[in-house]
Amino acid sequence: MLEPLFGVLALFPSADALLKAIPQVKERGFTRLEAYTPYPVHGIDEALDLPKSKLGILVFILASLGAICAFLFEWWTSTVSYPLLTAGKAYNGWQAWVPVMLEGTILVGTFTAALGMLFVFNRLPFFGNPMLRSKAVDEITRDKFALVIRPGDGGLDTSAAIAALRAAGGQAIEVVPAPHYRRAGLAWWAKVTAGIGAACLVAGYGTAWAIRTFPTTKPMVEMENQPRLDAQAPDTFFASGRGMQLPPVGTVPRAFMPVLATNPDQGGKALVDPLPVTARVLERGRQQFDIHCAVCHDKLGTGKPWLDSTYEAQPTDLQSSTIRDASDGYLYWVISKGFASMPAYAADISPNDRWAIIRYVRALERSQDAPARDVK
Amino acid sequence: MSVASRVRSALPPRFAEPAGGRPRVAQPHVRPPLWTVHRTLWALVALGGAGIVAAWFLAGAQRFWVNWLMWLVFMVCLALGALFLVALQHMTGARWSVPLRRTAERIAALTPWLVPVAAIALFSLPVVFSWTQPDAASITPLVLKEHWLNRPFFIIRLAVCLGLWVLSYVVLVRGSVRQDVTKDPSLTVRLRRFSPVFMILLALTITDFAFDWVSALEASWYSDIFGVYLFAGAVTTAIAATLLAVMHLQRRGRLPGVTGDHVYNLGGLLFGFTIFWAYIAFSQYLLQWYADLPAEVFWYVQRTSGPMGLVFVLLGVGHFFVPFLALMSRADKKSPTRLKWVAIWVIFMEFVDVFWLISPIQGGGIRLGWPEVSFAAFFVAAGLLVIRRALSLGEDMPTGDPFLAAGLDFHLR
C-alpha cells in the first residue's frame, strides 16, 4: 500500500533559482506549492500567491491597545486611585505618561509579533512536521532553498511532479511521505505540565537554598548603597549631625493647622466644624473613631474600656451629660491637645478627621438617647 | 491629448543617449515642459520679492527679519539635510542609493545660496535677538553668556559655519560630478574618507547654528538637545525633498533603472526619521516640562499656550502621527501617490516647525498674513529655481561611480 504523501521536494542552490523555478512549475499545472528557505526571501509571497500576512494588523491593534492600557493605567493610578501631586504638576500630567505608553506599545507589539507569528499564524506547537523527516532538511536550514509540490484535491502525479521540478532545475528531488500524525494527547499534556511544575520546583527550591546558603550575597547593591542621607540616621553632611532636618521654625504641615488656644472652654468657642453634612463624613467618623477612640471609650462611647482592670485610667463617658452639653469646638480642642491621661491626637488624626469623629460621637449620643420622633 | 503629454512623448528617451553625458548648454531648450513652470516660478519670485520689499516698509522691521530668519533656517535644514544624505551614503557604502545620490546632491545646490541669505540676516542682529537689546546687560543669564553671545564672535562663528558648509558642498558634490567625466574610482574612496569628517563638522556646525540663530533669539533659554532637534527635522525634510525630486525625475524617464524598490527604501528612511524627530522633540519637551525651571519653561509656555498652542498640537499630529501612520505598512511605501503627498506634507510640516520655533518671539498670537505669504512665495519659488537649474545640469545619476550598476541592480529580494 502506498504511504500517504506529503509532497515532492526539490532543492535549489539560490533564492533566485527558486524564484525562477516557481513560475515554471506553476505552468505545468501544479498550484499547491510551498517553499522552505534558510532566511526570509523578498518576493516569495508574490511568487507563491500567498495572501498578505495579517500579522501586521494584529500587531498594530494590540500595540495600540498596549498604548491605551498604559495610558489608562497611569491615569487611574496617579489621578483616580491615589491622586498624587508630583513635582508641582497637575493630576492629569499626560506628558509623564508618554514614556510608559511608548514602552507599553513596544512591549505588547513585540510580544504580539513574536508569539502571534509562532502560535497564531504558524500554529505551533506542531510536532512531527513531515519536512523534518526529509533528507533535505539539514541543507534547508543551512544554505539550500526547497520547493515542495503538495498534492491537490485530486492527489498528486508523483512522476509528473518530479519531471516538472527537474525541468525547473531542481536537485536532490525526493518524495516526502506524510507521517502518521497524532494530536497531542492527555498523556503528553500531563508530561508537559509535570515538566513545567518540576522546573518551577527546582527553580524555587534552588533559589531558597541559595539564599539560605549564601545569605550575605546580594545580587544588586547599587540602590541600597547609594550616597544619600537616611532618615533617622546620623550624618556628617549637615552641621546638626543628623541626616533628617527639622522643619523651619514656625512652619506647619499642610492641612495640619495647630490649635493655638490653651484653654478648652475659651478655645472651643472659636472653633467651628467646617465639614458638610453627608453620610460620607459620618462613615469616615465611624471608621476613625473605631480606630483611635473605641479602644478606651468603647464602641458606643460609654467609657468602658476593652482593656482589663490593670489599665488604671478612667476614660470619659462620652454619653454623659457633660460631653453632651459641651460644644463641638471643646471636643476638638480635647482631641487635639489631650486631656488628663488622654494623649494629644493632633499628630495622628487630621483636622478633618477630628471633626468627622465629633460628628460621629454626636450620632452615637443620639442613638443611645433618641427622642420619640426618631423612632417613629 | 494634452499639451503636456504631447510634449513629453516628443522628448527623447534619456536612456537612448550616448554614454558620456549630454551637452550642458542646450538643456533648457530641449525640455520645453519646464518652460511654463519656469516662467511661473520667476513670476512668483518677482511677486514675492515685491511683497518682501513692501513688508520692509509696511510690516515693520521685526516682522521682516523674523520671516527672513525662518527662511534662512528652513534653507539651512534642506541644504544640510541633503548634504547629510550624500555623506551618509558614502560613509555607509550603501549601494542601493547610488543612483539617487545625484538627486540629493542637486538639492544641496542650495548650500552656496546660504551665504548671501545669511549675510543679509546679520542685519537682523539688533532687531530680533534678545541679547542685543539695551536691557540685556541687566539680565543675569545674558550677562553670563556674554563671552559667547557677542557680535564679533557671533559673526566669526557664522563665517566658519558657512565656509565649512560650502567647502563640504564643493568636495562632496563637485567631486562626485567630476567623477562622471574621469570615471576615476579613487574619487569614491576619497569621498568615503571625507564623509566621516563631514559628519563631525556637520554635528558641530548645525548645533552651533541652531544655538546661535534659533535658541539665541531668546537667549535666556537653553536646551542641550536643540541642535539634534533641528538636525532631525533637517534630515526628515531632505529625505522628503529627495523623494519628491526622484519621483519627478522618474516620471520623466530620467532615472532609468530606478525602480519602486529604491523609492520604497527612501520611504522607509522617511518613516524612520519621522520617528527620530518625534523622539527628540518629545524628549526636549518632556525634560523641560518636568524640570519646570522658570529660566527654561517660559519658552515652551510661549509656544504651547494661546493660538500658538494649536500650532503645537498641529506639529505633534502633523509632523509625527500623519507621516507615521501614512507610511507604516509596506503597501503604503510602495504607492507613489501616497509617498508624494506624504513628502509634500512633511516638507510643509518642517516649515510649520520652523515657524513655531521662531515666530513666537514677536509675541501675541499667530502672525500669518501677506508678509508671510510673500516670503514663502519668494523663497519657495527661488529655491525651486535653484534646484531645477541644478537638476538640469550634467548627468542625472553618478555615472562615474563604480557602484552605480550594483545600485541599479537593487531589488528588495
Coordinates of N, CA and C in Angstrom, one line a residue, chain B residues 199-397:
Chain B
M199 N 30.7 64.5 8.7 CA 29.7 64.2 9.8 C 30.0 64.9 11.1
I200 N 31.3 64.9 11.4 CA 31.7 65.6 12.7 C 31.5 67.1 12.5
L201 N 31.9 67.6 11.4 CA 31.8 69.0 11.1 C 30.3 69.4 11.2
L202 N 29.5 68.6 10.5 CA 28.0 68.9 10.5 C 27.4 68.9 11.9
A203 N 27.8 67.9 12.7 CA 27.3 67.8 14.1 C 27.6 69.1 14.8
L204 N 28.8 69.6 14.7 CA 29.3 70.8 15.4 C 28.6 72.0 14.8
T205 N 28.6 72.1 13.5 CA 28.1 73.4 12.9 C 26.6 73.5 13.0
I206 N 25.9 72.4 12.8 CA 24.4 72.6 12.9 C 24.0 72.8 14.3
T207 N 24.7 72.3 15.3 CA 24.4 72.6 16.7 C 24.7 74.1 16.9
D208 N 25.8 74.5 16.5 CA 26.2 75.9 16.7 C 25.1 76.8 16.0
F209 N 24.8 76.5 14.7 CA 23.8 77.3 14.0 C 22.4 77.3 14.8
A210 N 22.0 76.1 15.2 CA 20.7 76.0 16.0 C 20.8 76.9 17.2
F211 N 21.9 76.8 17.9 CA 22.0 77.6 19.2 C 22.0 79.1 18.8
D212 N 22.8 79.5 17.8 CA 23.1 80.9 17.5 C 21.8 81.6 16.9
W213 N 21.2 80.9 15.9 CA 20.2 81.5 15.1 C 18.8 81.2 15.5
V214 N 18.6 80.2 16.4 CA 17.2 79.9 16.8 C 17.1 80.1 18.4
S215 N 17.9 79.3 19.1 CA 17.8 79.5 20.6 C 18.2 80.8 21.1
A216 N 19.2 81.4 20.4 CA 19.7 82.7 20.9 C 18.7 83.9 20.7
L217 N 17.7 83.6 19.9 CA 16.7 84.6 19.7 C 16.1 84.9 21.1
E218 N 15.9 83.9 21.9 CA 15.5 84.0 23.3 C 16.7 83.6 24.1
A219 N 17.7 84.4 24.3 CA 19.0 84.0 24.8 C 19.0 83.5 26.2
S220 N 17.9 83.7 27.0 CA 17.9 83.2 28.3 C 17.6 81.7 28.3
W221 N 16.9 81.3 27.2 CA 16.5 79.9 27.1 C 17.7 79.0 26.7
Y222 N 17.7 77.8 27.2 CA 18.7 76.9 26.6 C 18.2 75.5 26.7
S223 N 18.6 74.7 25.7 CA 18.3 73.3 25.6 C 19.4 72.6 24.9
D224 N 20.1 71.6 25.6 CA 21.3 71.0 25.1 C 20.9 70.2 23.8
I225 N 19.7 69.7 23.7 CA 19.3 68.8 22.7 C 18.9 69.5 21.4
F226 N 18.9 70.9 21.5 CA 18.3 71.6 20.4 C 18.9 71.5 19.0
G227 N 20.3 71.3 19.0 CA 20.9 71.1 17.7 C 20.5 69.8 17.1
V228 N 20.3 68.7 17.9 CA 19.8 67.5 17.4 C 18.4 67.6 16.9
Y229 N 17.6 68.4 17.6 CA 16.2 68.7 17.2 C 16.2 69.2 15.8
L230 N 17.0 70.3 15.5 CA 17.0 70.9 14.2 C 17.5 69.9 13.2
F231 N 18.5 69.1 13.6 CA 19.1 68.2 12.7 C 18.1 67.1 12.3
A232 N 17.3 66.6 13.2 CA 16.3 65.6 12.9 C 15.3 66.1 11.9
G233 N 14.9 67.4 12.1 CA 13.9 68.0 11.2 C 14.6 68.2 9.8
A234 N 15.9 68.6 9.8 CA 16.6 68.8 8.5 C 16.6 67.5 7.7
V235 N 17.0 66.4 8.4 CA 17.2 65.2 7.6 C 15.8 64.7 7.1
T236 N 14.8 64.8 8.0 CA 13.5 64.4 7.5 C 13.0 65.2 6.3
T237 N 13.3 66.5 6.3 CA 12.9 67.3 5.2 C 13.7 66.9 3.9
A238 N 15.0 66.7 4.1 CA 15.8 66.4 3.0 C 15.4 65.1 2.3
I239 N 15.1 64.1 3.2 CA 14.6 62.9 2.6 C 13.3 63.1 1.8
A240 N 12.4 63.9 2.4 CA 11.2 64.1 1.7 C 11.4 64.8 0.3
A241 N 12.3 65.8 0.4 CA 12.6 66.6 -0.9 C 13.3 65.7 -1.9
T242 N 14.2 64.8 -1.5 CA 14.8 63.9 -2.4 C 13.8 62.9 -3.0
L243 N 12.9 62.5 -2.1 CA 11.9 61.6 -2.6 C 11.0 62.2 -3.7
L244 N 10.6 63.5 -3.5 CA 9.8 64.2 -4.5 C 10.6 64.3 -5.8
A245 N 11.9 64.8 -5.6 CA 12.7 65.0 -6.8 C 12.9 63.7 -7.6
V246 N 13.2 62.6 -6.9 CA 13.4 61.3 -7.5 C 12.2 60.9 -8.3
M247 N 11.0 61.1 -7.6 CA 9.8 60.6 -8.3 C 9.5 61.5 -9.5
H248 N 9.9 62.8 -9.4 CA 9.7 63.7 -10.5 C 10.5 63.3 -11.7
L249 N 11.8 63.0 -11.4 CA 12.7 62.6 -12.5 C 12.3 61.3 -13.1
Q250 N 11.8 60.4 -12.2 CA 11.4 59.0 -12.6 C 10.3 59.1 -13.6
R251 N 9.3 60.0 -13.3 CA 8.2 60.1 -14.2 C 8.6 60.6 -15.5
R252 N 9.7 61.4 -15.6 CA 10.1 61.8 -16.9 C 11.1 60.9 -17.5
G253 N 11.3 59.7 -16.9 CA 12.2 58.7 -17.5 C 13.6 59.1 -17.4
R254 N 14.0 60.0 -16.5 CA 15.4 60.4 -16.4 C 16.2 59.5 -15.5
L255 N 15.5 58.6 -14.8 CA 16.3 57.8 -13.9 C 16.1 56.3 -14.3
P256 N 16.5 55.9 -15.5 CA 16.2 54.5 -16.0 C 16.9 53.6 -15.1
G257 N 16.1 52.5 -14.7 CA 16.7 51.5 -13.8 C 16.3 51.8 -12.3
V258 N 15.9 53.0 -12.0 CA 15.5 53.2 -10.6 C 14.0 52.7 -10.5
T259 N 13.8 51.8 -9.6 CA 12.5 51.2 -9.5 C 11.8 51.6 -8.3
G260 N 10.6 51.0 -8.1 CA 9.8 51.2 -6.9 C 10.6 50.8 -5.7
D261 N 11.5 49.8 -5.8 CA 12.2 49.4 -4.6 C 13.1 50.5 -4.1
H262 N 13.8 51.2 -5.0 CA 14.6 52.4 -4.5 C 13.7 53.4 -3.7
V263 N 12.6 53.7 -4.4 CA 11.7 54.7 -3.7 C 11.2 54.1 -2.4
Y264 N 10.9 52.8 -2.4 CA 10.4 52.2 -1.2 C 11.4 52.4 0.0
N265 N 12.7 52.3 -0.4 CA 13.7 52.4 0.7 C 13.7 53.9 1.2
L266 N 13.6 54.8 0.3 CA 13.6 56.2 0.7 C 12.4 56.5 1.6
G267 N 11.2 55.8 1.3 CA 10.0 55.9 2.1 C 10.3 55.4 3.5
G268 N 11.1 54.3 3.6 CA 11.5 53.7 4.8 C 12.3 54.6 5.7
L269 N 13.3 55.3 5.0 CA 14.1 56.3 5.7 C 13.3 57.4 6.2
L270 N 12.3 57.9 5.4 CA 11.5 59.0 5.8 C 10.7 58.6 7.1
F271 N 10.2 57.4 7.0 CA 9.4 56.8 8.2 C 10.3 56.8 9.4
G272 N 11.5 56.3 9.3 CA 12.4 56.2 10.4 C 12.8 57.6 11.0
F273 N 13.1 58.5 10.1 CA 13.5 59.8 10.6 C 12.3 60.6 11.2
T274 N 11.1 60.3 10.7 CA 9.9 60.9 11.3 C 9.8 60.5 12.8
I275 N 10.1 59.2 13.1 CA 10.1 58.7 14.5 C 11.2 59.4 15.2
F276 N 12.4 59.5 14.6 CA 13.5 60.1 15.3 C 13.2 61.5 15.7
W277 N 12.6 62.3 14.8 CA 12.3 63.7 15.1 C 11.3 63.7 16.3
A278 N 10.3 62.8 16.2 CA 9.3 62.8 17.3 C 10.0 62.5 18.6
Y279 N 10.9 61.6 18.6 CA 11.6 61.1 19.8 C 12.4 62.3 20.4
I280 N 13.1 63.0 19.6 CA 13.9 64.1 20.0 C 13.0 65.2 20.5
A281 N 12.0 65.6 19.7 CA 11.1 66.7 20.0 C 10.5 66.4 21.4
F282 N 10.0 65.2 21.5 CA 9.3 64.9 22.8 C 10.2 64.9 24.0
S283 N 11.5 64.4 23.7 CA 12.4 64.3 24.8 C 12.7 65.7 25.3
Q284 N 12.9 66.7 24.4 CA 13.2 68.0 24.8 C 12.0 68.6 25.6
Y285 N 10.8 68.4 25.1 CA 9.6 68.9 25.7 C 9.4 68.3 27.1
L286 N 9.6 67.0 27.2 CA 9.3 66.3 28.5 C 10.3 66.8 29.6
L287 N 11.6 66.9 29.2 CA 12.6 67.3 30.2 C 12.3 68.7 30.7
Q288 N 11.9 69.6 29.8 CA 11.7 71.0 30.2 C 10.4 71.0 31.0
W289 N 9.4 70.3 30.6 CA 8.1 70.2 31.3 C 8.3 69.7 32.7
Y290 N 9.2 68.6 32.9 CA 9.4 68.0 34.1 C 10.1 68.9 35.1
A291 N 11.3 69.5 34.6 CA 12.1 70.3 35.4 C 11.3 71.6 35.8
D292 N 10.5 72.2 34.9 CA 9.7 73.3 35.1 C 10.5 74.5 35.7
L293 N 11.7 74.7 35.2 CA 12.5 75.8 35.7 C 12.1 77.1 35.0
P294 N 11.9 78.1 35.7 CA 11.4 79.4 35.0 C 12.3 79.8 33.9
A295 N 13.7 79.6 34.0 CA 14.6 80.0 33.0 C 14.4 79.3 31.7
E296 N 13.8 78.1 31.8 CA 13.7 77.3 30.5 C 12.2 77.3 30.1
V297 N 11.3 77.1 31.0 CA 10.0 76.7 30.7 C 9.2 77.8 30.0
F298 N 9.6 79.1 30.2 CA 8.9 80.2 29.6 C 8.8 80.0 28.1
W299 N 9.9 79.4 27.5 CA 10.0 79.2 26.1 C 8.8 78.4 25.6
Y300 N 8.6 77.3 26.3 CA 7.5 76.4 26.0 C 6.1 77.0 26.3
V301 N 6.1 77.8 27.4 CA 4.8 78.4 27.7 C 4.4 79.3 26.5
Q302 N 5.3 80.1 26.0 CA 5.0 80.9 24.8 C 4.5 80.1 23.6
R303 N 5.0 78.9 23.5 CA 4.8 78.1 22.3 C 3.7 77.1 22.5
T304 N 3.1 76.9 23.7 CA 2.1 76.0 23.9 C 0.8 76.6 24.4
S305 N 0.8 77.9 24.6 CA -0.4 78.5 25.1 C -1.0 79.4 24.1
G306 N -2.3 79.7 24.2 CA -2.9 80.6 23.3 C -3.0 80.0 21.9
P307 N -3.1 80.8 20.8 CA -3.2 80.3 19.5 C -2.0 79.5 19.1
M308 N -0.8 79.8 19.6 CA 0.4 79.0 19.3 C 0.2 77.6 19.8
G309 N -0.6 77.4 20.8 CA -0.9 76.0 21.3 C -1.5 75.2 20.2
L310 N -2.3 75.8 19.3 CA -2.9 75.0 18.2 C -1.8 74.6 17.3
V311 N -0.8 75.5 17.0 CA 0.3 75.1 16.1 C 1.1 73.9 16.8
F312 N 1.3 74.0 18.1 CA 2.0 73.0 18.8 C 1.3 71.6 18.6
V313 N 0.0 71.6 18.7 CA -0.8 70.4 18.5 C -0.7 69.9 17.1
L314 N -0.8 70.9 16.2 CA -0.7 70.6 14.7 C 0.7 69.9 14.5
L315 N 1.7 70.4 15.1 CA 3.1 69.9 14.9 C 3.1 68.5 15.4
G316 N 2.6 68.2 16.6 CA 2.6 66.8 17.1 C 1.9 65.9 16.2
V317 N 0.7 66.3 15.8 CA -0.1 65.4 14.9 C 0.5 65.4 13.5
G318 N 0.8 66.5 12.9 CA 1.2 66.6 11.5 C 2.6 66.2 11.3
H319 N 3.6 66.5 12.2 CA 5.0 66.2 11.9 C 5.3 64.7 12.3
F320 N 4.4 64.2 13.2 CA 4.7 62.8 13.6 C 3.5 61.8 13.2
F321 N 2.3 62.0 13.8 CA 1.3 61.0 13.6 C 0.9 60.8 12.1
V322 N 0.8 61.9 11.4 CA 0.3 61.7 10.0 C 1.3 60.9 9.2
P323 N 2.6 61.4 9.1 CA 3.5 60.5 8.3 C 3.8 59.2 8.9
F324 N 3.7 59.1 10.2 CA 3.9 57.8 10.9 C 2.9 56.8 10.5
L325 N 1.6 57.2 10.5 CA 0.6 56.2 10.2 C 0.5 56.1 8.7
A326 N 0.8 57.2 7.9 CA 0.6 57.1 6.5 C 1.7 56.2 5.8
L327 N 2.9 56.0 6.5 CA 3.9 55.3 5.9 C 4.2 53.9 6.6
M328 N 3.2 53.5 7.5 CA 3.5 52.4 8.4 C 3.6 51.1 7.6
S329 N 2.6 50.8 6.8 CA 2.6 49.5 6.2 C 3.4 49.4 4.9
R330 N 3.7 48.2 4.5 CA 4.6 48.0 3.3 C 3.9 48.6 2.1
A331 N 2.6 48.3 2.0 CA 1.9 48.8 0.8 C 1.9 50.3 0.7
D332 N 1.9 51.0 1.8 CA 2.0 52.5 1.8 C 3.3 53.0 1.1
K333 N 4.4 52.3 1.5 CA 5.7 52.8 0.9 C 5.8 52.4 -0.5
K334 N 4.9 51.6 -1.0 CA 5.0 51.1 -2.4 C 4.1 52.0 -3.3
S335 N 3.3 52.8 -2.7 CA 2.4 53.6 -3.5 C 3.0 55.0 -3.8
P336 N 3.3 55.3 -5.1 CA 3.9 56.6 -5.4 C 3.1 57.8 -5.0
T337 N 1.7 57.7 -5.2 CA 0.9 58.8 -4.8 C 1.0 59.1 -3.4
R338 N 0.9 58.0 -2.6 CA 1.0 58.2 -1.1 C 2.3 58.8 -0.7
L339 N 3.4 58.3 -1.3 CA 4.7 58.9 -1.0 C 4.8 60.3 -1.3
K340 N 4.2 60.7 -2.5 CA 4.4 62.1 -3.0 C 3.7 63.0 -2.0
W341 N 2.4 62.7 -1.6 CA 1.7 63.6 -0.7 C 2.3 63.6 0.7
V342 N 2.8 62.5 1.1 CA 3.4 62.5 2.5 C 4.6 63.3 2.4
A343 N 5.4 63.2 1.3 CA 6.7 64.0 1.2 C 6.3 65.5 1.2
I344 N 5.3 65.9 0.4 CA 4.9 67.3 0.4 C 4.5 67.8 1.8
W345 N 3.7 67.0 2.4 CA 3.2 67.3 3.8 C 4.3 67.4 4.8
V346 N 5.3 66.5 4.7 CA 6.4 66.6 5.7 C 7.2 67.9 5.5
I347 N 7.4 68.2 4.2 CA 8.2 69.5 4.0 C 7.4 70.7 4.5
F348 N 6.1 70.7 4.3 CA 5.2 71.7 4.8 C 5.3 71.7 6.4
M349 N 5.3 70.6 7.0 CA 5.3 70.5 8.4 C 6.6 71.0 9.0
E350 N 7.7 70.8 8.2 CA 9.0 71.3 8.7 C 9.0 72.8 8.7
F351 N 8.3 73.4 7.7 CA 8.2 74.8 7.8 C 7.3 75.3 9.0
V352 N 6.2 74.5 9.2 CA 5.4 74.8 10.4 C 6.3 74.8 11.7
D353 N 7.2 73.8 11.7 CA 8.1 73.6 12.9 C 9.0 74.9 13.0
V354 N 9.6 75.3 11.9 CA 10.4 76.5 12.0 C 9.6 77.7 12.4
F355 N 8.4 77.8 11.8 CA 7.5 78.9 12.2 C 7.2 78.9 13.7
W356 N 7.0 77.7 14.2 CA 6.6 77.5 15.6 C 7.9 77.9 16.5
L357 N 9.1 77.6 16.0 CA 10.3 77.9 16.8 C 10.5 79.4 16.8
I358 N 10.4 80.1 15.7 CA 10.9 81.5 15.6 C 9.8 82.5 15.7
S359 N 8.6 82.3 15.1 CA 7.6 83.4 15.0 C 7.2 83.8 16.4
P360 N 7.1 83.0 17.4 CA 6.5 83.4 18.7 C 7.4 84.5 19.4
I361 N 8.6 84.8 18.9 CA 9.4 85.8 19.6 C 8.8 87.2 19.4
Q362 N 7.9 87.3 18.4 CA 7.2 88.6 18.3 C 6.1 88.8 19.3
G363 N 5.7 87.6 19.9 CA 4.6 87.7 20.9 C 3.2 87.9 20.3
G364 N 2.2 87.6 21.1 CA 0.8 87.9 20.7 C 0.3 87.2 19.4
G365 N -0.2 86.0 19.6 CA -0.9 85.3 18.6 C -0.1 84.8 17.4
I366 N -0.8 84.3 16.4 CA -0.1 83.8 15.2 C 0.0 84.9 14.2
R367 N 1.3 85.2 13.8 CA 1.5 86.3 12.8 C 1.5 85.6 11.4
L368 N 0.4 85.6 10.8 CA 0.3 84.9 9.5 C -0.5 85.9 8.6
G369 N 0.2 86.5 7.6 CA -0.6 87.4 6.7 C 0.2 87.6 5.4
W370 N -0.1 88.7 4.7 CA 0.6 88.8 3.4 C 2.1 88.9 3.5
P371 N 2.7 89.4 4.5 CA 4.2 89.3 4.5 C 4.7 87.9 4.5
E372 N 4.1 87.0 5.3 CA 4.5 85.6 5.4 C 4.3 85.0 4.0
V373 N 3.1 85.2 3.4 CA 2.9 84.6 2.1 C 3.9 85.1 1.1
S374 N 4.2 86.4 1.1 CA 5.2 86.9 0.1 C 6.6 86.2 0.3
F375 N 7.0 86.1 1.6 CA 8.3 85.5 1.8 C 8.2 84.0 1.3
A376 N 7.1 83.3 1.6 CA 7.0 81.9 1.2 C 7.1 81.9 -0.3
A377 N 6.4 82.7 -1.0 CA 6.4 82.7 -2.5 C 7.8 82.9 -3.0
F378 N 8.4 83.9 -2.4 CA 9.8 84.3 -2.9 C 10.7 83.1 -2.7
F379 N 10.8 82.6 -1.5 CA 11.8 81.6 -1.1 C 11.5 80.3 -1.7
V380 N 10.2 79.9 -1.8 CA 9.9 78.6 -2.3 C 10.2 78.6 -3.8
A381 N 9.8 79.7 -4.5 CA 10.0 79.7 -6.0 C 11.5 79.8 -6.3
A382 N 12.2 80.7 -5.5 CA 13.6 80.8 -5.8 C 14.4 79.5 -5.5
G383 N 14.0 78.9 -4.4 CA 14.6 77.6 -4.1 C 14.4 76.6 -5.2
L384 N 13.1 76.5 -5.6 CA 12.8 75.5 -6.7 C 13.6 75.9 -8.0
L385 N 13.8 77.2 -8.3 CA 14.5 77.5 -9.4 C 16.0 77.0 -9.3
V386 N 16.5 77.2 -8.1 CA 17.9 76.8 -7.9 C 18.0 75.3 -8.1
I387 N 17.1 74.5 -7.5 CA 17.2 73.1 -7.6 C 16.9 72.6 -9.0
R388 N 15.9 73.2 -9.6 CA 15.6 72.8 -11.0 C 16.8 73.1 -11.9
R389 N 17.4 74.2 -11.7 CA 18.6 74.5 -12.6 C 19.7 73.5 -12.3
A390 N 19.9 73.1 -11.1 CA 20.9 72.2 -10.7 C 20.5 70.8 -11.3
L391 N 19.3 70.5 -11.3 CA 18.8 69.2 -11.8 C 19.0 69.1 -13.4
S392 N 19.0 70.3 -14.0 CA 19.1 70.3 -15.4 C 20.6 70.1 -15.9
L393 N 21.5 70.2 -15.0 CA 22.9 70.2 -15.3 C 23.4 68.7 -15.3
G394 N 24.3 68.4 -16.3 CA 25.0 67.2 -16.3 C 24.2 65.9 -16.2
E395 N 24.8 64.9 -15.5 CA 24.1 63.6 -15.5 C 23.1 63.6 -14.4
D396 N 22.1 62.7 -14.6 CA 21.0 62.5 -13.6 C 21.4 61.5 -12.5
M397 N 22.4 60.7 -12.9 CA 22.9 59.7 -11.9 C 24.4 59.8 -11.9

